[in-house]
JSON list of C-alpha atoms in Angstrom, two decimals:
[
{"chain": "S", "resi": 1, "resn": "MET", "atom": "CA", "xyz": [14.37, -80.26, -24.81]},
{"chain": "S", "resi": 2, "resn": "ILE", "atom": "CA", "xyz": [17.43, -78.03, -25.15]},
{"chain": "S", "resi": 3, "resn": "LYS", "atom": "CA", "xyz": [17.29, -75.07, -22.84]},
{"chain": "S", "resi": 4, "resn": "GLU", "atom": "CA", "xyz": [18.04, -71.79, -24.56]},
{"chain": "S", "resi": 5, "resn": "LYS", "atom": "CA", "xyz": [20.15, -69.20, -22.80]},
{"chain": "S", "resi": 6, "resn": "ALA", "atom": "CA", "xyz": [21.08, -67.88, -19.46]},
{"chain": "S", "resi": 7, "resn": "TYR", "atom": "CA", "xyz": [18.19, -66.39, -17.57]},
{"chain": "S", "resi": 8, "resn": "LYS", "atom": "CA", "xyz": [17.90, -62.64, -16.98]},
{"chain": "S", "resi": 9, "resn": "SER", "atom": "CA", "xyz": [15.04, -61.26, -14.95]},
{"chain": "S", "resi": 10, "resn": "PRO", "atom": "CA", "xyz": [12.16, -59.94, -17.11]},
{"chain": "S", "resi": 11, "resn": "ARG", "atom": "CA", "xyz": [12.30, -56.17, -17.17]},
{"chain": "S", "resi": 12, "resn": "ILE", "atom": "CA", "xyz": [10.68, -53.09, -18.66]},
{"chain": "S", "resi": 13, "resn": "LEU", "atom": "CA", "xyz": [13.48, -51.07, -20.23]},
{"chain": "S", "resi": 14, "resn": "SER", "atom": "CA", "xyz": [11.49, -47.99, -21.12]},
{"chain": "S", "resi": 15, "resn": "HIS", "atom": "CA", "xyz": [7.91, -46.76, -21.24]},
{"chain": "S", "resi": 16, "resn": "LEU", "atom": "CA", "xyz": [7.30, -43.59, -23.24]},
{"chain": "S", "resi": 17, "resn": "PRO", "atom": "CA", "xyz": [4.33, -41.69, -24.64]},
{"chain": "S", "resi": 18, "resn": "ILE", "atom": "CA", "xyz": [4.09, -41.32, -28.41]},
{"chain": "S", "resi": 19, "resn": "ARG", "atom": "CA", "xyz": [4.51, -37.71, -29.56]},
{"chain": "S", "resi": 20, "resn": "PHE", "atom": "CA", "xyz": [2.45, -36.74, -32.55]},
{"chain": "S", "resi": 21, "resn": "GLU", "atom": "CA", "xyz": [3.57, -34.13, -35.04]},
{"chain": "S", "resi": 22, "resn": "THR", "atom": "CA", "xyz": [1.28, -32.34, -37.43]},
{"chain": "S", "resi": 23, "resn": "ALA", "atom": "CA", "xyz": [1.99, -31.32, -41.00]},
{"chain": "S", "resi": 24, "resn": "GLN", "atom": "CA", "xyz": [3.20, -27.95, -39.74]},
{"chain": "S", "resi": 25, "resn": "SER", "atom": "CA", "xyz": [5.43, -29.03, -36.86]},
{"chain": "S", "resi": 26, "resn": "TRP", "atom": "CA", "xyz": [8.51, -28.07, -38.85]},
{"chain": "S", "resi": 27, "resn": "ASN", "atom": "CA", "xyz": [6.99, -25.33, -40.97]},
{"chain": "S", "resi": 28, "resn": "LYS", "atom": "CA", "xyz": [6.48, -22.08, -39.16]},
{"chain": "S", "resi": 29, "resn": "GLY", "atom": "CA", "xyz": [4.27, -19.65, -40.96]},
{"chain": "S", "resi": 30, "resn": "HIS", "atom": "CA", "xyz": [5.33, -20.30, -44.55]},
{"chain": "S", "resi": 31, "resn": "GLY", "atom": "CA", "xyz": [5.32, -24.07, -44.79]},
{"chain": "S", "resi": 32, "resn": "ASN", "atom": "CA", "xyz": [2.93, -26.41, -46.48]},
{"chain": "S", "resi": 33, "resn": "LEU", "atom": "CA", "xyz": [-0.39, -24.64, -46.33]},
{"chain": "S", "resi": 34, "resn": "GLU", "atom": "CA", "xyz": [-2.41, -27.32, -48.06]},
{"chain": "S", "resi": 35, "resn": "HIS", "atom": "CA", "xyz": [-3.26, -29.61, -45.17]},
{"chain": "S", "resi": 36, "resn": "PRO", "atom": "CA", "xyz": [-6.59, -30.43, -43.58]},
{"chain": "S", "resi": 37, "resn": "GLY", "atom": "CA", "xyz": [-5.74, -29.38, -40.01]},
{"chain": "S", "resi": 38, "resn": "LYS", "atom": "CA", "xyz": [-4.85, -26.09, -38.44]},
{"chain": "S", "resi": 39, "resn": "GLY", "atom": "CA", "xyz": [-1.27, -27.11, -37.62]},
{"chain": "S", "resi": 40, "resn": "ASN", "atom": "CA", "xyz": [0.53, -26.27, -34.40]},
{"chain": "S", "resi": 41, "resn": "ASP", "atom": "CA", "xyz": [2.36, -23.10, -35.46]},
{"chain": "S", "resi": 42, "resn": "GLY", "atom": "CA", "xyz": [5.59, -24.94, -36.26]},
{"chain": "S", "resi": 43, "resn": "ILE", "atom": "CA", "xyz": [6.55, -25.77, -32.67]},
{"chain": "S", "resi": 44, "resn": "HIS", "atom": "CA", "xyz": [9.77, -27.49, -33.78]},
{"chain": "S", "resi": 45, "resn": "TYR", "atom": "CA", "xyz": [10.90, -24.99, -36.41]},
{"chain": "S", "resi": 46, "resn": "PRO", "atom": "CA", "xyz": [14.12, -23.45, -35.09]},
{"chain": "S", "resi": 47, "resn": "ASN", "atom": "CA", "xyz": [13.93, -20.00, -36.69]},
{"chain": "S", "resi": 48, "resn": "ASP", "atom": "CA", "xyz": [11.31, -17.32, -37.11]},
{"chain": "S", "resi": 49, "resn": "PRO", "atom": "CA", "xyz": [9.95, -17.23, -40.64]},
{"chain": "S", "resi": 50, "resn": "TYR", "atom": "CA", "xyz": [11.39, -14.74, -43.09]},
{"chain": "S", "resi": 51, "resn": "THR", "atom": "CA", "xyz": [9.10, -11.77, -43.36]},
{"chain": "S", "resi": 52, "resn": "GLY", "atom": "CA", "xyz": [11.18, -9.47, -45.51]},
{"chain": "S", "resi": 53, "resn": "PRO", "atom": "CA", "xyz": [10.41, -8.43, -49.04]},
{"chain": "S", "resi": 54, "resn": "ARG", "atom": "CA", "xyz": [10.28, -11.03, -51.77]},
{"chain": "S", "resi": 55, "resn": "PRO", "atom": "CA", "xyz": [10.59, -10.45, -55.47]},
{"chain": "S", "resi": 56, "resn": "ASP", "atom": "CA", "xyz": [7.18, -11.88, -56.22]},
{"chain": "S", "resi": 57, "resn": "ASN", "atom": "CA", "xyz": [5.01, -10.40, -53.48]},
{"chain": "S", "resi": 58, "resn": "SER", "atom": "CA", "xyz": [3.29, -7.11, -53.13]},
{"chain": "S", "resi": 59, "resn": "ASP", "atom": "CA", "xyz": [5.53, -5.71, -50.38]},
{"chain": "S", "resi": 60, "resn": "GLY", "atom": "CA", "xyz": [7.88, -4.12, -52.80]},
{"chain": "S", "resi": 61, "resn": "PRO", "atom": "CA", "xyz": [8.91, -3.88, -56.40]},
{"chain": "S", "resi": 62, "resn": "GLY", "atom": "CA", "xyz": [11.83, -6.28, -56.10]},
{"chain": "S", "resi": 63, "resn": "ASN", "atom": "CA", "xyz": [14.95, -5.88, -58.16]},
{"chain": "S", "resi": 64, "resn": "ASN", "atom": "CA", "xyz": [13.85, -7.93, -61.14]},
{"chain": "S", "resi": 65, "resn": "ASN", "atom": "CA", "xyz": [16.42, -10.65, -60.63]},
{"chain": "S", "resi": 66, "resn": "GLY", "atom": "CA", "xyz": [14.35, -12.96, -58.47]},
{"chain": "S", "resi": 67, "resn": "LYS", "atom": "CA", "xyz": [12.88, -16.28, -59.42]},
{"chain": "S", "resi": 68, "resn": "GLY", "atom": "CA", "xyz": [9.33, -15.12, -58.96]},
{"chain": "S", "resi": 69, "resn": "LYS", "atom": "CA", "xyz": [6.39, -16.16, -61.07]},
{"chain": "S", "resi": 70, "resn": "GLY", "atom": "CA", "xyz": [6.35, -12.89, -62.95]},
{"chain": "S", "resi": 71, "resn": "LYS", "atom": "CA", "xyz": [3.18, -11.27, -64.22]},
{"chain": "U", "resi": 1, "resn": "MET", "atom": "CA", "xyz": [-7.44, -66.03, -4.91]},
{"chain": "U", "resi": 2, "resn": "ILE", "atom": "CA", "xyz": [-4.50, -66.52, -7.29]},
{"chain": "U", "resi": 3, "resn": "LYS", "atom": "CA", "xyz": [-4.22, -63.56, -9.63]},
{"chain": "U", "resi": 4, "resn": "GLN", "atom": "CA", "xyz": [-4.42, -64.25, -13.33]},
{"chain": "U", "resi": 5, "resn": "TYR", "atom": "CA", "xyz": [-3.25, -61.78, -15.93]},
{"chain": "U", "resi": 6, "resn": "ILE", "atom": "CA", "xyz": [-3.80, -61.31, -19.66]},
{"chain": "U", "resi": 7, "resn": "HIS", "atom": "CA", "xyz": [-3.12, -58.67, -22.33]},
{"chain": "U", "resi": 8, "resn": "LYS", "atom": "CA", "xyz": [-5.35, -55.64, -21.85]},
{"chain": "U", "resi": 9, "resn": "GLY", "atom": "CA", "xyz": [-5.80, -55.11, -25.59]},
{"chain": "U", "resi": 10, "resn": "ASN", "atom": "CA", "xyz": [-4.64, -56.35, -28.96]},
{"chain": "U", "resi": 11, "resn": "TYR", "atom": "CA", "xyz": [-1.33, -54.51, -29.02]},
{"chain": "U", "resi": 12, "resn": "ASP", "atom": "CA", "xyz": [1.39, -54.82, -31.65]},
{"chain": "U", "resi": 13, "resn": "ALA", "atom": "CA", "xyz": [4.67, -56.28, -30.38]},
{"chain": "U", "resi": 14, "resn": "THR", "atom": "CA", "xyz": [7.88, -56.55, -32.39]},
{"chain": "U", "resi": 15, "resn": "GLU", "atom": "CA", "xyz": [11.13, -58.27, -31.47]},
{"chain": "U", "resi": 16, "resn": "LEU", "atom": "CA", "xyz": [14.23, -56.30, -32.39]},
{"chain": "U", "resi": 17, "resn": "ASP", "atom": "CA", "xyz": [17.79, -57.29, -31.40]},
{"chain": "U", "resi": 18, "resn": "GLY", "atom": "CA", "xyz": [16.65, -59.30, -28.42]},
{"chain": "U", "resi": 19, "resn": "GLU", "atom": "CA", "xyz": [14.32, -56.58, -27.16]},
{"chain": "U", "resi": 20, "resn": "TRP", "atom": "CA", "xyz": [10.59, -56.30, -27.58]},
{"chain": "U", "resi": 21, "resn": "ILE", "atom": "CA", "xyz": [8.73, -53.12, -28.45]},
{"chain": "U", "resi": 22, "resn": "ILE", "atom": "CA", "xyz": [5.04, -52.97, -27.59]},
{"chain": "U", "resi": 23, "resn": "LEU", "atom": "CA", "xyz": [2.83, -50.33, -29.15]},
{"chain": "U", "resi": 24, "resn": "ASN", "atom": "CA", "xyz": [-0.20, -49.44, -27.05]},
{"chain": "U", "resi": 25, "resn": "THR", "atom": "CA", "xyz": [-2.63, -47.73, -29.40]},
{"chain": "U", "resi": 26, "resn": "ASP", "atom": "CA", "xyz": [-5.20, -47.12, -26.64]},
{"chain": "U", "resi": 27, "resn": "ASP", "atom": "CA", "xyz": [-2.97, -44.98, -24.42]},
{"chain": "U", "resi": 28, "resn": "TYR", "atom": "CA", "xyz": [-0.45, -44.00, -27.15]},
{"chain": "U", "resi": 29, "resn": "THR", "atom": "CA", "xyz": [2.64, -45.40, -25.46]},
{"chain": "U", "resi": 30, "resn": "VAL", "atom": "CA", "xyz": [5.68, -47.40, -26.57]},
{"chain": "U", "resi": 31, "resn": "THR", "atom": "CA", "xyz": [7.14, -49.87, -24.09]},
{"chain": "U", "resi": 32, "resn": "LYS", "atom": "CA", "xyz": [10.46, -51.65, -24.51]},
{"chain": "U", "resi": 33, "resn": "ILE", "atom": "CA", "xyz": [11.09, -54.88, -22.60]},
{"chain": "U", "resi": 34, "resn": "ASN", "atom": "CA", "xyz": [14.00, -57.30, -22.50]},
{"chain": "U", "resi": 35, "resn": "GLU", "atom": "CA", "xyz": [14.06, -60.76, -24.06]},
{"chain": "U", "resi": 36, "resn": "VAL", "atom": "CA", "xyz": [12.80, -62.75, -21.09]},
{"chain": "U", "resi": 37, "resn": "GLY", "atom": "CA", "xyz": [10.12, -60.10, -20.62]},
{"chain": "U", "resi": 38, "resn": "GLY", "atom": "CA", "xyz": [9.17, -60.67, -24.26]},
{"chain": "U", "resi": 39, "resn": "VAL", "atom": "CA", "xyz": [8.73, -64.38, -23.60]},
{"chain": "U", "resi": 40, "resn": "CYS", "atom": "CA", "xyz": [6.42, -63.54, -20.70]},
{"chain": "U", "resi": 41, "resn": "TRP", "atom": "CA", "xyz": [4.57, -61.05, -22.90]},
{"chain": "U", "resi": 42, "resn": "SER", "atom": "CA", "xyz": [4.01, -63.73, -25.57]},
{"chain": "U", "resi": 43, "resn": "LEU", "atom": "CA", "xyz": [2.66, -66.14, -22.98]},
{"chain": "U", "resi": 44, "resn": "LEU", "atom": "CA", "xyz": [0.32, -63.47, -21.61]},
{"chain": "U", "resi": 45, "resn": "ASN", "atom": "CA", "xyz": [-1.65, -63.87, -24.83]},
{"chain": "U", "resi": 46, "resn": "GLU", "atom": "CA", "xyz": [-3.56, -66.33, -22.68]},
{"chain": "U", "resi": 47, "resn": "SER", "atom": "CA", "xyz": [-4.29, -65.84, -19.00]},
{"chain": "U", "resi": 48, "resn": "GLN", "atom": "CA", "xyz": [-1.30, -66.61, -16.79]},
{"chain": "U", "resi": 49, "resn": "THR", "atom": "CA", "xyz": [-0.42, -66.55, -13.12]},
{"chain": "U", "resi": 50, "resn": "ALA", "atom": "CA", "xyz": [2.98, -65.75, -11.66]},
{"chain": "U", "resi": 51, "resn": "ASP", "atom": "CA", "xyz": [3.33, -69.50, -11.04]},
{"chain": "U", "resi": 52, "resn": "THR", "atom": "CA", "xyz": [2.59, -70.58, -14.62]},
{"chain": "U", "resi": 53, "resn": "LEU", "atom": "CA", "xyz": [4.95, -67.95, -16.03]},
{"chain": "U", "resi": 54, "resn": "THR", "atom": "CA", "xyz": [7.66, -68.96, -13.59]},
{"chain": "U", "resi": 55, "resn": "GLN", "atom": "CA", "xyz": [7.28, -72.60, -14.59]},
{"chain": "U", "resi": 56, "resn": "SER", "atom": "CA", "xyz": [7.48, -71.74, -18.28]},
{"chain": "U", "resi": 57, "resn": "LEU", "atom": "CA", "xyz": [10.69, -69.77, -17.71]},
{"chain": "U", "resi": 58, "resn": "MET", "atom": "CA", "xyz": [12.16, -72.61, -15.64]},
{"chain": "U", "resi": 59, "resn": "ASP", "atom": "CA", "xyz": [11.44, -74.97, -18.54]},
{"chain": "U", "resi": 60, "resn": "MET", "atom": "CA", "xyz": [12.88, -72.69, -21.22]},
{"chain": "U", "resi": 61, "resn": "TYR", "atom": "CA", "xyz": [15.99, -71.23, -19.64]},
{"chain": "U", "resi": 62, "resn": "GLU", "atom": "CA", "xyz": [19.01, -72.43, -17.80]},
{"chain": "U", "resi": 63, "resn": "ILE", "atom": "CA", "xyz": [18.20, -70.85, -14.51]},
{"chain": "U", "resi": 64, "resn": "GLY", "atom": "CA", "xyz": [20.87, -70.80, -11.89]},
{"chain": "U", "resi": 65, "resn": "GLU", "atom": "CA", "xyz": [18.80, -68.86, -9.40]},
{"chain": "U", "resi": 66, "resn": "ASN", "atom": "CA", "xyz": [16.21, -70.68, -7.40]},
{"chain": "U", "resi": 67, "resn": "GLU", "atom": "CA", "xyz": [12.57, -70.81, -8.38]},
{"chain": "U", "resi": 68, "resn": "GLU", "atom": "CA", "xyz": [11.52, -68.45, -5.60]},
{"chain": "U", "resi": 69, "resn": "GLN", "atom": "CA", "xyz": [13.73, -65.69, -6.99]},
{"chain": "U", "resi": 70, "resn": "VAL", "atom": "CA", "xyz": [12.34, -66.21, -10.50]},
{"chain": "U", "resi": 71, "resn": "LYS", "atom": "CA", "xyz": [8.81, -65.99, -9.13]},
{"chain": "U", "resi": 72, "resn": "LYS", "atom": "CA", "xyz": [9.66, -62.71, -7.38]},
{"chain": "U", "resi": 73, "resn": "ASP", "atom": "CA", "xyz": [11.07, -61.34, -10.66]},
{"chain": "U", "resi": 74, "resn": "VAL", "atom": "CA", "xyz": [7.93, -62.40, -12.52]},
{"chain": "U", "resi": 75, "resn": "GLU", "atom": "CA", "xyz": [5.61, -60.87, -9.90]},
{"chain": "U", "resi": 76, "resn": "GLU", "atom": "CA", "xyz": [7.48, -57.57, -10.07]},
{"chain": "U", "resi": 77, "resn": "PHE", "atom": "CA", "xyz": [7.39, -57.64, -13.89]},
{"chain": "U", "resi": 78, "resn": "LEU", "atom": "CA", "xyz": [3.64, -58.34, -13.88]},
{"chain": "U", "resi": 79, "resn": "HIS", "atom": "CA", "xyz": [3.10, -55.47, -11.45]},
{"chain": "U", "resi": 80, "resn": "ASN", "atom": "CA", "xyz": [5.04, -53.13, -13.75]},
{"chain": "U", "resi": 81, "resn": "LEU", "atom": "CA", "xyz": [3.08, -54.27, -16.83]},
{"chain": "U", "resi": 82, "resn": "VAL", "atom": "CA", "xyz": [-0.15, -53.49, -14.97]},
{"chain": "U", "resi": 83, "resn": "GLU", "atom": "CA", "xyz": [1.23, -50.04, -14.06]},
{"chain": "U", "resi": 84, "resn": "CYS", "atom": "CA", "xyz": [2.01, -49.46, -17.75]},
{"chain": "U", "resi": 85, "resn": "GLY", "atom": "CA", "xyz": [-1.54, -50.44, -18.68]},
{"chain": "U", "resi": 86, "resn": "LEU", "atom": "CA", "xyz": [-0.50, -53.39, -20.85]},
{"chain": "U", "resi": 87, "resn": "ILE", "atom": "CA", "xyz": [-2.05, -56.27, -18.92]},
{"chain": "U", "resi": 88, "resn": "GLN", "atom": "CA", "xyz": [-5.04, -56.64, -16.65]},
{"chain": "U", "resi": 89, "resn": "ASN", "atom": "CA", "xyz": [-6.12, -58.86, -13.81]},
{"chain": "U", "resi": 90, "resn": "VAL", "atom": "CA", "xyz": [-8.56, -61.44, -15.11]},
{"chain": "U", "resi": 91, "resn": "ASN", "atom": "CA", "xyz": [-10.18, -61.99, -11.70]},
{"chain": "U", "resi": 92, "resn": "ARG", "atom": "CA", "xyz": [-11.47, -58.43, -11.44]}
]
């Protein structure tokens, strides 16, 4: 029998817990809303969500040049 | 009594670039071990003692170190695998 390679002592190189991410981990506030869970408030999303006026919402009239759905 | 060890559960293990990655779906951990550790892990599919593992390694590899040193390495590795929750003592 041909012996394989030089021996190195058996070793554990790393031992780490698995981190789970939900559908909303990267979507703070305005991300994908159609998911079965409650999300985790976008813990990894780097910025606060935009809360200013949008052309297609009820916060303001917009300036009629947005890409909103229209009425 | 000589301690015998075996896998604690039916965990997935994959060899990648000479390293083994073991996915423990009971405790949700990922453990990476080196190649010789992977050989030991494969053999621990069936119950093994430090002596039987040492003998298998002596048969498979060109081992310059003496058998006593290999046995010490294996015993330490087995202890670490127990700590990680990947193997269990059969005698318990």
